[in-house]
Amino acid sequence: MNVSVNLPSRRSALALLGAATAGTTLAACSDASAPGKTQTAGANKAGDKGTVNIYTWPDYFSSKSLKTFTKKTGISPNISTYDSSDTVFTKLNSPAGAGFDIVVPSSGWIQPLADKGLLAEIDRDKVDLSSLDPSLLDREYDPGNKYSIPKDWGMLGIVYNPDAVRHPIRTWQDFLDAGSQKGVSGKVRMSSSAWETIGISLWIDGKNWNTVGAAAIKDAAKRIKAFAPHVKTFEGFDPATLANGSVVLAQCNQAAARTAIAQNPKLKWVIPGPRSELWVDSYALPKKSHNPDAAYKFLNYELTPSVQLHETEFLGYPAALKGLRRKMPKSVKNSDLIFGGKHVDFDKLTTFVVNKKTIGVYQQQQTEIQAAAGK
């Protein structure tokens, strides 16, 4: 499946986390992990044992898989959609959240949702994780997968036009150096996610974006503020801008890069060092679920290898299936890019975990970064 050009945004639930001050709106879009186009939300049928209510990102399951699940089990998946993480947090933290049996939060939000008591622990006797890639299990955002099961994943990288960017990009410092060059300056796209912009500066300095305090975040943001005048946009990634040359250097995820490269095969994709982001969208069970039995049936169905393979082809993001890459049909174009390239080192990828003590600092600095760019 081609990844949608207009990738929806994801925003942080600052107010509920207690990280935003009154009267302040601090929006963050973790668009490196945003999936495809909008899917119609269904009516909530809480308590209907023939229905499993799923709250998810738009168009995040193929209709073929959903129909097959219903045919096999007699249970109808009822899909409701959101386009931001704060919506998930708000909904589950309200009486309306009682109607959902499965949610699909991004990795960084598992811990805040669990800390709020909004997620049930996964019953490992009811779901089999043995088919999943071990490198996607027991990660920092949910040790032991107590509250989550990986659905699919992606990473933050760079796509660029080598005709304009005349030197190979290997590190995040190379990215900043290239962006300030004549012919590149003013044609750079950066994420509107606070941690994805400031994170690259922290990585350059060898720091951990999950453990640094406010002072280190502010200090790292200075480098990005100085770079900001070279940035054309912090908007959602549009592969057409790479094809027409209005953007020649862009932060994005590997699925978006794959779409851009399909339009312009000259483009190059790289995951800069020394570190970069791994995001994992995961299945989780709301504590207020009315139909957990149906939820586990759906999870076990979705985790079967054939369904995982089909969903990967549909979305353009890799499912969590162990050995998935070698199982991909040869007919899938640029299939290596689905996995971020031939030699992805998971040990050099890190997942951002929302921390209520520092998320507001990240967000305020992002506001100042975009102001420095005049955006």
Coordinates of C-alpha atoms in Angstrom, one line a residue:
M1 CA 0.0 0.0 0.0
N2 CA 1.2 3.5 -0.7
V3 CA 1.6 5.6 2.4
S4 CA -0.7 8.6 2.4
V5 CA 0.9 11.9 1.5
N6 CA -1.0 13.8 4.2
L7 CA 0.2 12.1 7.3
P8 CA -1.8 12.9 10.4
S9 CA -0.2 14.4 13.4
R10 CA 0.1 13.1 17.0
R11 CA 0.1 15.4 19.9
S12 CA 1.0 15.1 23.6
A13 CA -1.5 15.1 26.4
L14 CA 0.2 17.8 28.4
A15 CA -2.7 19.0 30.4
L16 CA -3.6 15.6 31.7
L17 CA 0.0 14.9 32.5
G18 CA 0.2 18.1 34.5
A19 CA 2.9 19.5 32.2
A20 CA 1.2 22.5 30.7
T21 CA 0.5 25.7 32.4
A22 CA -3.0 27.2 32.4
G23 CA -3.9 29.0 29.3
T24 CA -1.0 27.5 27.4
T25 CA -1.4 25.2 24.4
L26 CA 1.8 23.3 23.6
A27 CA 1.2 21.0 20.6
A28 CA 3.6 18.3 19.5
C29 CA 3.3 16.2 16.4
S30 CA 5.2 13.0 16.5
D31 CA 4.8 12.7 12.7
A32 CA 7.7 10.3 12.3
S33 CA 5.3 7.6 13.3
A34 CA 2.0 8.8 11.7
P35 CA 0.2 6.2 9.6
G36 CA -2.1 6.7 6.6
K37 CA -5.4 8.2 5.7
T38 CA -8.6 8.6 7.6
Q39 CA -11.0 5.8 8.3
T40 CA -14.6 6.3 9.3
A41 CA -15.2 5.9 13.0
G42 CA -17.8 3.5 14.1
A43 CA -20.5 3.8 16.7
N44 CA -19.4 2.7 20.2
K45 CA -21.3 -0.5 21.2
A46 CA -20.1 -1.0 24.7
G47 CA -21.1 -4.3 26.2
D48 CA -22.0 -6.0 22.9
K49 CA -20.2 -9.4 23.2
G50 CA -20.4 -9.8 19.4
T51 CA -18.3 -6.7 19.0
V52 CA -14.7 -5.7 19.8
N53 CA -14.3 -2.0 20.1
I54 CA -11.0 -0.7 18.8
Y55 CA -9.7 2.8 19.3
T56 CA -6.8 3.4 16.8
W57 CA -5.0 5.6 14.3
P58 CA -6.9 6.1 11.0
D59 CA -6.8 3.4 8.4
Y60 CA -4.5 1.2 10.6
F61 CA -6.1 -2.2 9.7
S62 CA -6.9 -3.6 6.3
S63 CA -10.6 -4.2 5.6
K64 CA -9.6 -7.7 4.3
S65 CA -8.1 -8.6 7.7
L66 CA -11.1 -7.2 9.6
K67 CA -13.6 -9.1 7.5
T68 CA -11.7 -12.3 7.8
F69 CA -11.6 -12.0 11.6
T70 CA -15.4 -11.6 11.7
K71 CA -15.8 -14.6 9.4
K72 CA -13.6 -16.8 11.6
T73 CA -15.0 -15.7 15.0
G74 CA -18.4 -14.1 14.5
I75 CA -17.0 -11.0 16.3
S76 CA -17.3 -7.6 14.5
P77 CA -14.4 -5.2 14.9
N78 CA -15.9 -1.7 15.6
I79 CA -13.2 0.9 14.7
S80 CA -13.2 4.4 16.1
T81 CA -10.3 6.6 15.2
Y82 CA -8.2 9.5 16.6
D83 CA -5.4 11.6 15.2
S84 CA -3.6 12.6 18.3
S85 CA -2.2 11.0 21.5
D86 CA -3.9 13.6 23.7
T87 CA -7.3 12.4 22.4
V88 CA -6.5 8.9 23.5
F89 CA -5.4 10.0 26.9
T90 CA -8.4 12.2 27.4
K91 CA -10.9 9.6 26.2
L92 CA -9.5 6.8 28.3
N93 CA -9.4 9.1 31.3
S94 CA -13.2 9.9 30.9
P95 CA -16.4 7.8 31.2
A96 CA -16.5 7.5 27.4
G97 CA -13.3 5.4 27.6
A98 CA -15.2 2.5 29.1
G99 CA -16.5 1.5 25.7
F100 CA -13.1 0.4 24.2
D101 CA -11.6 -3.0 24.3
I102 CA -8.3 -2.3 22.5
V103 CA -6.3 0.9 21.9
V104 CA -3.2 1.4 19.8
P105 CA -1.0 4.0 21.5
S106 CA 2.5 5.0 20.5
S107 CA 5.3 3.6 22.6
G108 CA 6.1 6.7 24.4
W109 CA 2.6 6.9 25.8
I110 CA 2.4 3.4 27.3
Q111 CA 4.0 4.4 30.6
P112 CA 1.8 7.6 31.2
L113 CA -1.4 5.6 30.4
A114 CA -0.3 2.8 32.7
D115 CA 0.7 5.2 35.5
K116 CA -2.8 6.8 35.3
G117 CA -4.3 3.3 35.8
L118 CA -5.9 3.3 32.4
L119 CA -4.4 0.1 31.1
A120 CA -4.9 -3.5 32.1
E121 CA -2.0 -5.9 32.4
I122 CA -1.6 -8.3 29.5
D123 CA -2.6 -11.8 30.5
R124 CA 0.3 -13.8 28.9
D125 CA -1.8 -17.0 29.3
K126 CA -4.3 -15.7 26.8
V127 CA -2.0 -14.4 24.1
D128 CA 1.1 -15.9 22.4
L129 CA 4.0 -13.6 21.7
S130 CA 6.4 -16.3 20.6
S131 CA 6.1 -15.3 16.9
L132 CA 7.3 -11.7 17.6
D133 CA 10.7 -10.2 17.0
P134 CA 12.6 -10.3 20.3
S135 CA 14.2 -6.9 19.5
L136 CA 10.8 -5.3 19.8
L137 CA 10.0 -6.8 23.2
D138 CA 11.0 -5.8 26.7
R139 CA 12.0 -2.3 25.6
E140 CA 12.4 0.8 27.8
Y141 CA 8.9 2.1 27.5
D142 CA 7.3 -1.1 28.8
P143 CA 9.8 -3.6 30.4
G144 CA 8.5 -7.1 30.2
N145 CA 5.6 -6.0 28.0
K146 CA 3.4 -5.7 31.0
Y147 CA 0.9 -3.4 29.3
S148 CA 1.6 -3.6 25.6
I149 CA 2.2 -5.8 22.6
P150 CA 4.0 -4.4 19.5
K151 CA 1.9 -3.9 16.4
D152 CA 4.3 -2.2 14.0
W153 CA 7.3 0.1 14.1
G154 CA 9.3 2.8 12.4
M155 CA 12.2 5.1 12.8
L156 CA 13.3 8.7 12.4
G157 CA 15.7 9.2 9.5
I158 CA 16.6 11.6 6.7
V159 CA 15.6 11.6 3.0
Y160 CA 17.6 13.9 0.8
N161 CA 18.4 14.8 -2.8
P162 CA 22.1 14.2 -3.5
D163 CA 22.1 16.7 -6.4
A164 CA 21.5 19.5 -3.9
V165 CA 23.1 17.9 -0.8
R166 CA 26.5 17.2 -2.2
H167 CA 28.0 15.3 0.7
P168 CA 26.8 12.0 2.2
I169 CA 24.9 12.4 5.4
R170 CA 26.0 9.9 8.1
T171 CA 25.3 11.8 11.4
W172 CA 22.9 14.4 12.7
Q173 CA 25.7 16.9 12.7
D174 CA 26.0 16.2 8.9
F175 CA 22.3 17.0 8.6
L176 CA 22.7 20.3 10.3
D177 CA 25.8 21.2 8.3
A178 CA 24.1 20.2 5.0
G179 CA 21.0 22.2 5.9
S180 CA 23.0 25.4 6.2
Q181 CA 24.6 25.1 2.7
K182 CA 23.7 27.2 -0.3
G183 CA 21.1 25.5 -2.3
V184 CA 19.8 23.5 0.7
S185 CA 19.1 26.3 3.2
G186 CA 15.4 27.2 3.0
K187 CA 14.6 23.8 1.6
V188 CA 14.7 21.8 4.8
R189 CA 11.8 20.0 6.4
M190 CA 12.0 19.2 10.2
S191 CA 9.5 17.5 12.4
S192 CA 7.1 19.5 14.5
S193 CA 7.7 17.0 17.3
A194 CA 9.6 18.7 20.1
W195 CA 11.6 15.6 20.9
E196 CA 12.5 14.8 17.3
T197 CA 13.9 18.3 16.7
I198 CA 15.7 18.7 20.1
G199 CA 16.6 15.0 20.3
I200 CA 19.0 15.3 17.4
S201 CA 21.0 17.9 19.3
L202 CA 21.0 15.8 22.5
W203 CA 22.3 12.8 20.5
I204 CA 25.1 14.9 18.9
D205 CA 26.2 15.6 22.5
G206 CA 25.9 12.0 23.6
K207 CA 22.9 12.6 25.9
N208 CA 19.8 10.5 26.6
W209 CA 16.5 12.3 25.7
N210 CA 14.7 10.4 28.4
T211 CA 16.9 11.2 31.3
V212 CA 18.1 14.8 30.7
G213 CA 16.7 17.6 32.8
A214 CA 15.3 20.9 31.9
A215 CA 18.6 22.7 31.7
A216 CA 20.1 20.1 29.2
I217 CA 17.0 20.3 27.0
K218 CA 17.1 24.1 26.9
D219 CA 20.8 24.0 26.1
A220 CA 20.3 21.4 23.3
A221 CA 17.5 23.5 21.8
K222 CA 19.9 26.5 21.3
R223 CA 21.6 24.6 18.5
I224 CA 18.3 23.9 16.8
K225 CA 17.2 27.6 17.2
A226 CA 20.4 28.7 15.5
F227 CA 19.6 26.2 12.7
A228 CA 15.9 27.1 12.5
P229 CA 16.2 30.0 9.9
H230 CA 17.3 27.3 7.3
V231 CA 14.1 25.4 7.8
K232 CA 11.3 25.8 5.3
T233 CA 8.6 23.9 7.2
F234 CA 7.8 22.0 10.3
E235 CA 4.5 20.7 8.7
G236 CA 3.5 17.1 8.0
F237 CA 5.8 15.4 5.5
D238 CA 4.7 15.6 1.8
P239 CA 6.7 13.4 -0.5
A240 CA 5.7 15.6 -3.5
T241 CA 7.9 18.4 -2.1
L242 CA 11.0 16.1 -2.6
A243 CA 9.8 15.3 -6.1
N244 CA 9.4 18.9 -7.1
G245 CA 12.5 20.2 -5.4
S246 CA 10.9 22.6 -3.0
V247 CA 12.4 20.5 -0.2
V248 CA 15.7 18.7 -0.7
L249 CA 16.4 17.6 2.9
A250 CA 13.9 16.2 5.3
Q251 CA 13.4 14.4 8.6
C252 CA 10.8 11.7 8.1
N253 CA 10.0 8.0 8.8
Q254 CA 11.0 5.2 6.5
A255 CA 7.5 4.7 5.0
A256 CA 7.3 8.3 4.0
A257 CA 10.8 8.1 2.5
R258 CA 9.8 5.0 0.6
T259 CA 6.9 6.9 -1.0
A260 CA 9.2 9.9 -1.9
I261 CA 11.8 7.6 -3.4
A262 CA 9.1 5.9 -5.5
Q263 CA 8.4 9.3 -7.0
N264 CA 12.1 10.3 -7.4
P265 CA 14.5 7.3 -7.3
K266 CA 17.5 9.6 -7.0
L267 CA 16.6 10.4 -3.4
K268 CA 18.7 8.9 -0.6
W269 CA 17.5 7.6 2.8
V270 CA 19.7 7.3 5.9
I271 CA 19.3 6.9 9.6
P272 CA 21.9 9.3 11.0
G273 CA 24.1 8.5 14.0
P274 CA 25.1 8.4 16.7
R275 CA 21.5 7.6 17.7
S276 CA 18.0 7.9 16.3
E277 CA 14.4 7.2 17.2
L278 CA 12.5 3.9 17.2
W279 CA 8.8 4.2 17.7
V280 CA 6.5 1.2 18.2
D281 CA 2.8 1.4 18.0
S282 CA 1.4 -1.2 20.3
Y283 CA -1.8 -3.0 21.3
A284 CA -3.0 -2.2 24.8
L285 CA -6.1 -3.2 26.8
P286 CA -8.0 -0.4 28.5
K287 CA -8.8 -1.3 32.1
K288 CA -12.5 -0.4 31.6
S289 CA -12.9 -2.9 28.7
H290 CA -16.3 -4.6 28.6
N291 CA -15.2 -7.4 26.3
P292 CA -11.7 -8.6 27.1
D293 CA -12.3 -12.1 25.7
A294 CA -13.1 -10.6 22.3
A295 CA -10.0 -8.4 22.6
Y296 CA -7.7 -11.4 23.1
K297 CA -9.3 -13.2 20.2
F298 CA -8.5 -10.2 18.0
L299 CA -5.0 -10.0 19.3
N300 CA -4.2 -13.6 18.6
Y301 CA -5.7 -13.3 15.2
E302 CA -3.6 -10.1 14.4
L303 CA -0.4 -11.8 15.7
T304 CA -0.7 -14.8 13.3
P305 CA 2.2 -14.7 10.7
S306 CA -0.1 -14.5 7.6
V307 CA -2.0 -11.5 9.0
Q308 CA 1.2 -9.8 10.1
L309 CA 2.6 -10.2 6.6
H310 CA -0.6 -8.9 4.9
E311 CA -0.8 -5.9 7.3
T312 CA 2.8 -5.0 6.5
E313 CA 2.1 -4.9 2.8
F314 CA -1.1 -2.9 3.4
L315 CA 0.5 -0.2 5.7
G316 CA 4.1 0.0 4.5
Y317 CA 5.2 -0.2 8.1
P318 CA 6.7 -3.5 9.4
A319 CA 4.7 -5.6 11.7
A320 CA 6.4 -7.2 14.7
L321 CA 6.7 -10.6 13.2
K322 CA 10.0 -12.4 13.7
G323 CA 11.8 -12.9 10.4
L324 CA 9.3 -10.7 8.6
R325 CA 11.8 -9.3 6.1
R326 CA 12.7 -12.6 4.5
K327 CA 9.0 -13.5 4.2
M328 CA 8.1 -10.4 2.2
P329 CA 7.1 -11.2 -1.4
K330 CA 9.6 -10.2 -4.0
S331 CA 6.9 -8.3 -5.8
V332 CA 6.8 -5.6 -3.1
K333 CA 8.8 -2.7 -4.4
N334 CA 11.6 -1.2 -2.3
S335 CA 10.8 -3.7 0.5
D336 CA 14.1 -3.0 2.3
L337 CA 12.9 0.5 2.9
I338 CA 9.9 -0.8 4.8
F339 CA 12.5 -2.0 7.4
G340 CA 14.6 1.2 7.3
G341 CA 17.3 -0.3 5.0
K342 CA 19.5 -3.3 4.9
H343 CA 21.6 -2.7 8.1
V344 CA 19.4 -1.2 10.8
D345 CA 21.1 -1.4 14.2
F346 CA 18.4 -1.6 16.8
D347 CA 21.0 -1.0 19.6
K348 CA 21.5 2.6 18.2
L349 CA 17.7 3.3 18.2
T350 CA 15.9 4.7 21.2
T351 CA 12.3 5.3 22.1
F352 CA 11.1 8.6 23.6
V353 CA 9.1 8.1 26.8
V354 CA 6.8 10.9 27.9
N355 CA 7.8 12.3 31.2
K356 CA 5.5 14.9 32.8
K357 CA 8.5 16.6 34.5
T358 CA 10.1 17.5 31.2
I359 CA 7.6 17.3 28.4
G360 CA 6.5 20.8 28.9
V361 CA 10.1 22.0 28.6
Y362 CA 10.5 20.2 25.3
Q363 CA 7.3 21.7 24.0
Q364 CA 8.1 25.3 25.1
Q365 CA 11.5 25.0 23.4
Q366 CA 9.8 23.7 20.2
T367 CA 7.6 26.8 20.2
E368 CA 10.7 28.9 20.4
I369 CA 12.4 26.9 17.7
Q370 CA 9.6 27.5 15.3
A371 CA 9.4 31.1 16.2
A372 CA 13.1 31.4 15.4
A373 CA 12.4 30.0 12.0
G374 CA 9.5 32.4 11.5
K375 CA 7.2 29.5 11.1

